[in-house]
Amino acid sequence: MQAEPTSSTLQLVANDLTAAMETLDSRELDLEDGQYDTTDAHGSAERLPFTAVYHMVAFKDAEANVFLSSPVTAKILAVERFTKNQDRFNVTAQRSANKSLPAVFKIEMKHGEFTWLVKRKEKHFMELHRELRTYKTFMKLPLPKRSHTVRRLSAARSEVRSIPNLPRGGGDELERDGQVSSRRKQLEDYLNNLLKMPMYRNYHATMEFIDISQLSFIHDLGPKGLEGMVLKRSGGHRIPGLNCCGRSRVCYRWSKRWLVVKDSFLLYMKPDSGAVSFVMLFDKEFSIKMDSKDTETKHGIRIDSLSRSLVLKCSSYRHARWWGQAIEGFVQKHGQAFLKDHRFGSFAREEVNIPTKWYVNGKTYMEDVADALEEAKEEIFITDWWLSPQIFLKRPVVEGNRWRLDFVLKRKAQQGVRIFVMLYKEVELALGINSEYSKRTLLTLHPNIKVMRHPDHVSSAVYLWAHHEKIIVIDQSVAFVGGIDLAYGRWDDGEHRLTDVGSVTLTNLEQGEDGCAATANGAAAMAAGNGAGIFTVTDSLDQPRLKGQGRLRRSRFSIRKHLQKHGLAHADSDSKLEEAGRSWSTCNLDTDVAALLGNTRFWHGKDYCNFVYKDWIQLEKPFADFIDRHTTPRMPWHDISSVVHGKAARDVARHFIQRWNFTKLVKPKYRSLSYPYLLPKSHTTAGEQRYQVPGCTPARVQILRSASDWSAGIKYHEESIHNAYVHVIQSSQHFVYIENQFFISCADNKHVFNKIGDAIAERIIRAHTEGKKYRVYVVTPLLPGFEGDINTGGGSAIQAVMHFNYRTMNRGEHSIISQLQRAIGNTWMNYISIAGLRTHAELEGKLVTELIYVHSKMLIADDNTVIIGSANINDRSMLGKRDSEVAVIVEDSETVTGVMDGQEYQAGKYALQLRLECFRIILGANADASIDVSDPVSDHFYKEIWMSTCARNAAIYQKVFRSLPSSDVRSILELEGFLAEPGLDKEDPDRAREELQRVRGFLVQFPLQFLCEQNLLPPIGSKEAMVPMEVWT
């Protein structure tokens, strides 16, 4: 309410109208006939929607939506009588040590599913009654104010309520027990009668009296905890480098706030606006201290967590004591799970029976993300290392822009969904991902989309580390976690195509006037060609507009017809088809692209990329190519992700909320009310799943992360992903399969600190000692993903990462293979295989090859345990204090029959299916039925299938293409000679094609001797040598 009179104004009106109150008589609050309405002004419901947290109003506002449709009842449980013992906070000589204190009534309140306790003295009842009488009188005055008129009108048409007279009490100090019990009954009746009258029940003074606010009865926030008005002290945040300069009182400011305690967090609000102005998540550091030396204030309470030390001030010693104990008791009862470290030191506990699903490559992942975003009703959280707003989530593009990410988000925002996006703010000199463009693009879509970037490199002094996690959370109940950013280059499938020429004609078409982009923005236009083409997608920059919409609709319609002709969409009746054309039907198209005869495009504009050949430029022109797709193959992208639901999704959301609220705190530009604090939903309601991604398997799931003071504002860093990797490797019985973008490990405690490589070496040595079969498979990119020409050595950045990769694999005393050779000699080859991925194609009649970029961050052990996330095997991702990361560990609870070393084996359903899918893709078992990938450790599989495929494919590629990296090149000097010898692709293309027929899958041996005689560390004087060594590790 803009112009609500102050309480002192009300007091003046009251004093004019009535003398000091002698009796507590609720008849004085009776409403005269025909004057007021006792029905509730708000259409109250059985449940308040979670979205109510985004529509808070001032406490005194008549529009405040607080109650459910059920009645509010009060029952006085007990009357507490205290004697004044020595008060450490307030030792006064004047009072005798046994003086009675006023009686306190302990009232149990009930409303719908919620129950809570309130403690009030008789004087509080008197004050409330006085204020309500004033309010009644005030409502009779026809003041010329909109808010007043609203209240008066909403209180029209009513019948008289006769409430029995309540005789005057015997003052605050009730002497005899009989007096107490009769008084207790009188006050209970008075309060219950009052709460039946909406006009008074909805008045802010009544709500404050029974400790409720707009956040009390929101079902998804869990049980109702303690609430009330407090004074809070400023400061106490753990902001790296920005803590209060001293502990002196001068630094502090006291403010009046409404405190709300929930099961996993507390918050306080500003009464004058209803805005949440701080949220504290409970964690392992949670504690409550009430001693004056801890609080440094009279009647104080200090609440500690990993992120803040919050000091509150209460009205009396007894008030502070009760609040401190009540908060502690409530949190211990309802929030126990959040108060301790869980397995691996994670902030999140293990959750059972969680529906979960894995994704190999971006195609299926992005389709499920698109469908889940479409189902969002309340909130969408997205955080990515890089986000490209104009990517298509479903391909080939047959529904115009319907499934383009920015269009999906805009559509949901228009439906009222709140969308929160956090982007990594890169050091622009070092990276060209242009997060500012992504932010600007998203912010212009709709006011319901909020975007933050972090860190500010100068103010936070974080130059080297990145926010690297890739998370999408829908309504805090579906969470995608993995390695796939919603960005250019990530969409791919099991084919890993190198070419995407399509029937590219330089048609210039842009947008229909209804704003649906036609062909230029990646929608489909009809091929006007020889009839063999299905449709063409053209990309161009400065296209003229189409006149009218009719043409667009026709083209969309005919695409569908063409797709049916080729069996790619289901044939329907004509009327249905027309309807589909009109309503952007979301028909789930089968995009088995082999049937598309190579005539479509999957990668539009900047999405067609080869970042080792050339890094991204001009990202603000999304549909302009920056690589010539007629001469340069794209670099395929191999990646893994997952989705979890229920309590595990709540945990992912909690991590996002912690980061969002921390960023809001440290960046002044986000302190405005338009960037709200986010609130975590209660785990108690996590089972009420509105939407579930199809095809899930129930499993035991735990969320893991790398987080620290700079990234999440927490006092102690967390490295639960690192701990989980080491634990899973050490406790694995049969095999470990790793796919990772980096392989930098083996601690020397000087340059490298993570112990994953050491765990692998120790586990192999143990297997050898025990005489047991054990295998380790590592798949990693043949070259690091930096721009550079490997034909001339690749450049300093590529070489620096290669140095640390090779230092982990086989070079130097700390490497895995060196450790193994010292312990078990050359038999190490029976235990560990390191490989990369490569493929080939024809481009404009020429044979081409390119490595497949392995971006996965995955580990599978024993076909029953899987870790999928955003964390690479390097110090940046694993140590917790550096890059921020999120991962999920999935342990199967459902088993299926598998094979392990020739024996029947109870394998986990989730882990086994994921391993089989990965093996089939990379070994070529999908195309060649004779390749059996069911047994991951048998000698036959390891030697005859895995090792021989690796070696054969690598030899063919070297023979045909003279491809790099190669173990035949041991120094930069040998590069020229190696490349001078032409491959078969130049000398005899027909024979080259024959040779390539023998390639199976994508797996190639990792060239362990490549540049082994070269010092790969950045040369002194290069810009790479000027950055600290830990940038590369």
PDB file of N, CA and C in Angstrom, residues 164-203:
ATOM      1  N   PRO A 164     -19.193 -13.417  22.640  1.00  0.00           N
ATOM      2  CA  PRO A 164     -19.423 -13.196  24.074  1.00  0.00           C
ATOM      3  C   PRO A 164     -18.418 -12.194  24.667  1.00  0.00           C
ATOM      4  N   ASN A 165     -18.916 -11.527  25.680  1.00  0.00           N
ATOM      5  CA  ASN A 165     -18.075 -10.548  26.362  1.00  0.00           C
ATOM      6  C   ASN A 165     -16.919 -11.267  27.053  1.00  0.00           C
ATOM      7  N   LEU A 166     -15.767 -10.631  27.027  1.00  0.00           N
ATOM      8  CA  LEU A 166     -14.605 -11.219  27.699  1.00  0.00           C
ATOM      9  C   LEU A 166     -14.243 -10.293  28.852  1.00  0.00           C
ATOM     10  N   PRO A 167     -14.527 -10.690  30.106  1.00  0.00           N
ATOM     11  CA  PRO A 167     -14.256  -9.768  31.220  1.00  0.00           C
ATOM     12  C   PRO A 167     -12.784  -9.440  31.349  1.00  0.00           C
ATOM     13  N   ARG A 168     -12.535  -8.363  32.007  1.00  0.00           N
ATOM     14  CA  ARG A 168     -11.162  -7.885  32.161  1.00  0.00           C
ATOM     15  C   ARG A 168     -10.334  -8.879  32.944  1.00  0.00           C
ATOM     16  N   GLY A 169      -9.141  -9.094  32.504  1.00  0.00           N
ATOM     17  CA  GLY A 169      -8.274 -10.048  33.183  1.00  0.00           C
ATOM     18  C   GLY A 169      -7.679  -9.452  34.443  1.00  0.00           C
ATOM     19  N   GLY A 170      -7.013 -10.296  35.195  1.00  0.00           N
ATOM     20  CA  GLY A 170      -6.417  -9.823  36.446  1.00  0.00           C
ATOM     21  C   GLY A 170      -5.010  -9.317  36.239  1.00  0.00           C
ATOM     22  N   GLY A 171      -4.759  -8.652  35.188  1.00  0.00           N
ATOM     23  CA  GLY A 171      -3.414  -8.137  34.942  1.00  0.00           C
ATOM     24  C   GLY A 171      -2.499  -9.234  34.452  1.00  0.00           C
ATOM     25  N   ASP A 172      -1.248  -8.868  34.223  1.00  0.00           N
ATOM     26  CA  ASP A 172      -0.312  -9.837  33.658  1.00  0.00           C
ATOM     27  C   ASP A 172       0.068 -10.932  34.639  1.00  0.00           C
ATOM     28  N   GLU A 173       0.036 -10.599  35.936  1.00  0.00           N
ATOM     29  CA  GLU A 173       0.507 -11.596  36.899  1.00  0.00           C
ATOM     30  C   GLU A 173      -0.679 -12.322  37.508  1.00  0.00           C
ATOM     31  N   LEU A 174      -1.020 -13.483  36.939  1.00  0.00           N
ATOM     32  CA  LEU A 174      -2.156 -14.257  37.421  1.00  0.00           C
ATOM     33  C   LEU A 174      -1.688 -15.072  38.623  1.00  0.00           C
ATOM     34  N   GLU A 175      -2.467 -14.965  39.732  1.00  0.00           N
ATOM     35  CA  GLU A 175      -1.966 -15.593  40.959  1.00  0.00           C
ATOM     36  C   GLU A 175      -2.411 -17.050  41.095  1.00  0.00           C
ATOM     37  N   ARG A 176      -3.743 -17.259  41.101  1.00  0.00           N
ATOM     38  CA  ARG A 176      -4.227 -18.607  41.400  1.00  0.00           C
ATOM     39  C   ARG A 176      -4.449 -19.427  40.131  1.00  0.00           C
ATOM     40  N   ASP A 177      -4.349 -20.756  40.273  1.00  0.00           N
ATOM     41  CA  ASP A 177      -4.504 -21.629  39.118  1.00  0.00           C
ATOM     42  C   ASP A 177      -5.884 -21.521  38.483  1.00  0.00           C
ATOM     43  N   GLY A 178      -6.901 -21.366  39.303  1.00  0.00           N
ATOM     44  CA  GLY A 178      -8.259 -21.248  38.770  1.00  0.00           C
ATOM     45  C   GLY A 178      -8.379 -20.046  37.856  1.00  0.00           C
ATOM     46  N   GLN A 179      -7.809 -18.955  38.326  1.00  0.00           N
ATOM     47  CA  GLN A 179      -7.793 -17.729  37.526  1.00  0.00           C
ATOM     48  C   GLN A 179      -7.143 -17.997  36.173  1.00  0.00           C
ATOM     49  N   VAL A 180      -6.018 -18.734  36.225  1.00  0.00           N
ATOM     50  CA  VAL A 180      -5.256 -19.004  35.004  1.00  0.00           C
ATOM     51  C   VAL A 180      -6.102 -19.789  34.007  1.00  0.00           C
ATOM     52  N   SER A 181      -6.745 -20.882  34.481  1.00  0.00           N
ATOM     53  CA  SER A 181      -7.455 -21.717  33.510  1.00  0.00           C
ATOM     54  C   SER A 181      -8.668 -21.010  32.926  1.00  0.00           C
ATOM     55  N   SER A 182      -9.383 -20.212  33.736  1.00  0.00           N
ATOM     56  CA  SER A 182     -10.530 -19.516  33.160  1.00  0.00           C
ATOM     57  C   SER A 182     -10.066 -18.453  32.168  1.00  0.00           C
ATOM     58  N   ARG A 183      -9.004 -17.792  32.516  1.00  0.00           N
ATOM     59  CA  ARG A 183      -8.473 -16.756  31.624  1.00  0.00           C
ATOM     60  C   ARG A 183      -8.004 -17.380  30.309  1.00  0.00           C
ATOM     61  N   ARG A 184      -7.388 -18.553  30.451  1.00  0.00           N
ATOM     62  CA  ARG A 184      -6.881 -19.273  29.276  1.00  0.00           C
ATOM     63  C   ARG A 184      -8.029 -19.577  28.309  1.00  0.00           C
ATOM     64  N   LYS A 185      -9.168 -20.031  28.864  1.00  0.00           N
ATOM     65  CA  LYS A 185     -10.330 -20.353  28.032  1.00  0.00           C
ATOM     66  C   LYS A 185     -10.872 -19.083  27.359  1.00  0.00           C
ATOM     67  N   GLN A 186     -10.926 -17.985  28.134  1.00  0.00           N
ATOM     68  CA  GLN A 186     -11.445 -16.726  27.588  1.00  0.00           C
ATOM     69  C   GLN A 186     -10.595 -16.248  26.402  1.00  0.00           C
ATOM     70  N   LEU A 187      -9.286 -16.295  26.593  1.00  0.00           N
ATOM     71  CA  LEU A 187      -8.391 -15.806  25.535  1.00  0.00           C
ATOM     72  C   LEU A 187      -8.465 -16.712  24.298  1.00  0.00           C
ATOM     73  N   GLU A 188      -8.581 -18.016  24.542  1.00  0.00           N
ATOM     74  CA  GLU A 188      -8.671 -18.967  23.430  1.00  0.00           C
ATOM     75  C   GLU A 188      -9.934 -18.709  22.610  1.00  0.00           C
ATOM     76  N   ASP A 189     -11.076 -18.526  23.308  1.00  0.00           N
ATOM     77  CA  ASP A 189     -12.334 -18.248  22.598  1.00  0.00           C
ATOM     78  C   ASP A 189     -12.245 -16.942  21.828  1.00  0.00           C
ATOM     79  N   TYR A 190     -11.674 -15.959  22.502  1.00  0.00           N
ATOM     80  CA  TYR A 190     -11.542 -14.646  21.867  1.00  0.00           C
ATOM     81  C   TYR A 190     -10.766 -14.756  20.538  1.00  0.00           C
ATOM     82  N   LEU A 191      -9.628 -15.453  20.600  1.00  0.00           N
ATOM     83  CA  LEU A 191      -8.769 -15.558  19.421  1.00  0.00           C
ATOM     84  C   LEU A 191      -9.456 -16.357  18.309  1.00  0.00           C
ATOM     85  N   ASN A 192     -10.118 -17.458  18.682  1.00  0.00           N
ATOM     86  CA  ASN A 192     -10.798 -18.268  17.663  1.00  0.00           C
ATOM     87  C   ASN A 192     -11.916 -17.500  16.988  1.00  0.00           C
ATOM     88  N   ASN A 193     -12.679 -16.732  17.789  1.00  0.00           N
ATOM     89  CA  ASN A 193     -13.751 -15.931  17.193  1.00  0.00           C
ATOM     90  C   ASN A 193     -13.194 -14.892  16.243  1.00  0.00           C
ATOM     91  N   LEU A 194     -12.110 -14.291  16.679  1.00  0.00           N
ATOM     92  CA  LEU A 194     -11.471 -13.259  15.861  1.00  0.00           C
ATOM     93  C   LEU A 194     -11.031 -13.833  14.503  1.00  0.00           C
ATOM     94  N   LEU A 195     -10.471 -15.058  14.553  1.00  0.00           N
ATOM     95  CA  LEU A 195      -9.916 -15.656  13.329  1.00  0.00           C
ATOM     96  C   LEU A 195     -11.000 -16.139  12.372  1.00  0.00           C
ATOM     97  N   LYS A 196     -12.269 -16.121  12.837  1.00  0.00           N
ATOM     98  CA  LYS A 196     -13.359 -16.484  11.930  1.00  0.00           C
ATOM     99  C   LYS A 196     -13.808 -15.292  11.102  1.00  0.00           C
ATOM    100  N   MET A 197     -13.348 -14.098  11.449  1.00  0.00           N
ATOM    101  CA  MET A 197     -13.814 -12.886  10.771  1.00  0.00           C
ATOM    102  C   MET A 197     -12.732 -12.386   9.821  1.00  0.00           C
ATOM    103  N   PRO A 198     -12.919 -12.662   8.514  1.00  0.00           N
ATOM    104  CA  PRO A 198     -11.863 -12.339   7.546  1.00  0.00           C
ATOM    105  C   PRO A 198     -11.363 -10.895   7.604  1.00  0.00           C
ATOM    106  N   MET A 199     -12.268  -9.964   7.904  1.00  0.00           N
ATOM    107  CA  MET A 199     -11.829  -8.568   7.909  1.00  0.00           C
ATOM    108  C   MET A 199     -10.691  -8.364   8.922  1.00  0.00           C
ATOM    109  N   TYR A 200     -10.815  -9.056  10.079  1.00  0.00           N
ATOM    110  CA  TYR A 200      -9.769  -8.905  11.107  1.00  0.00           C
ATOM    111  C   TYR A 200      -8.639  -9.902  10.900  1.00  0.00           C
ATOM    112  N   ARG A 201      -9.021 -11.085  10.442  1.00  0.00           N
ATOM    113  CA  ARG A 201      -7.983 -12.105  10.222  1.00  0.00           C
ATOM    114  C   ARG A 201      -6.963 -11.624   9.191  1.00  0.00           C
ATOM    115  N   ASN A 202      -7.454 -10.919   8.173  1.00  0.00           N
ATOM    116  CA  ASN A 202      -6.555 -10.458   7.104  1.00  0.00           C
ATOM    117  C   ASN A 202      -5.836  -9.158   7.445  1.00  0.00           C
ATOM    118  N   TYR A 203      -6.044  -8.661   8.653  1.00  0.00           N
ATOM    119  CA  TYR A 203      -5.390  -7.408   9.035  1.00  0.00           C
ATOM    120  C   TYR A 203      -3.959  -7.713   9.491  1.00  0.00           C
TER     121      TYR A 203
END
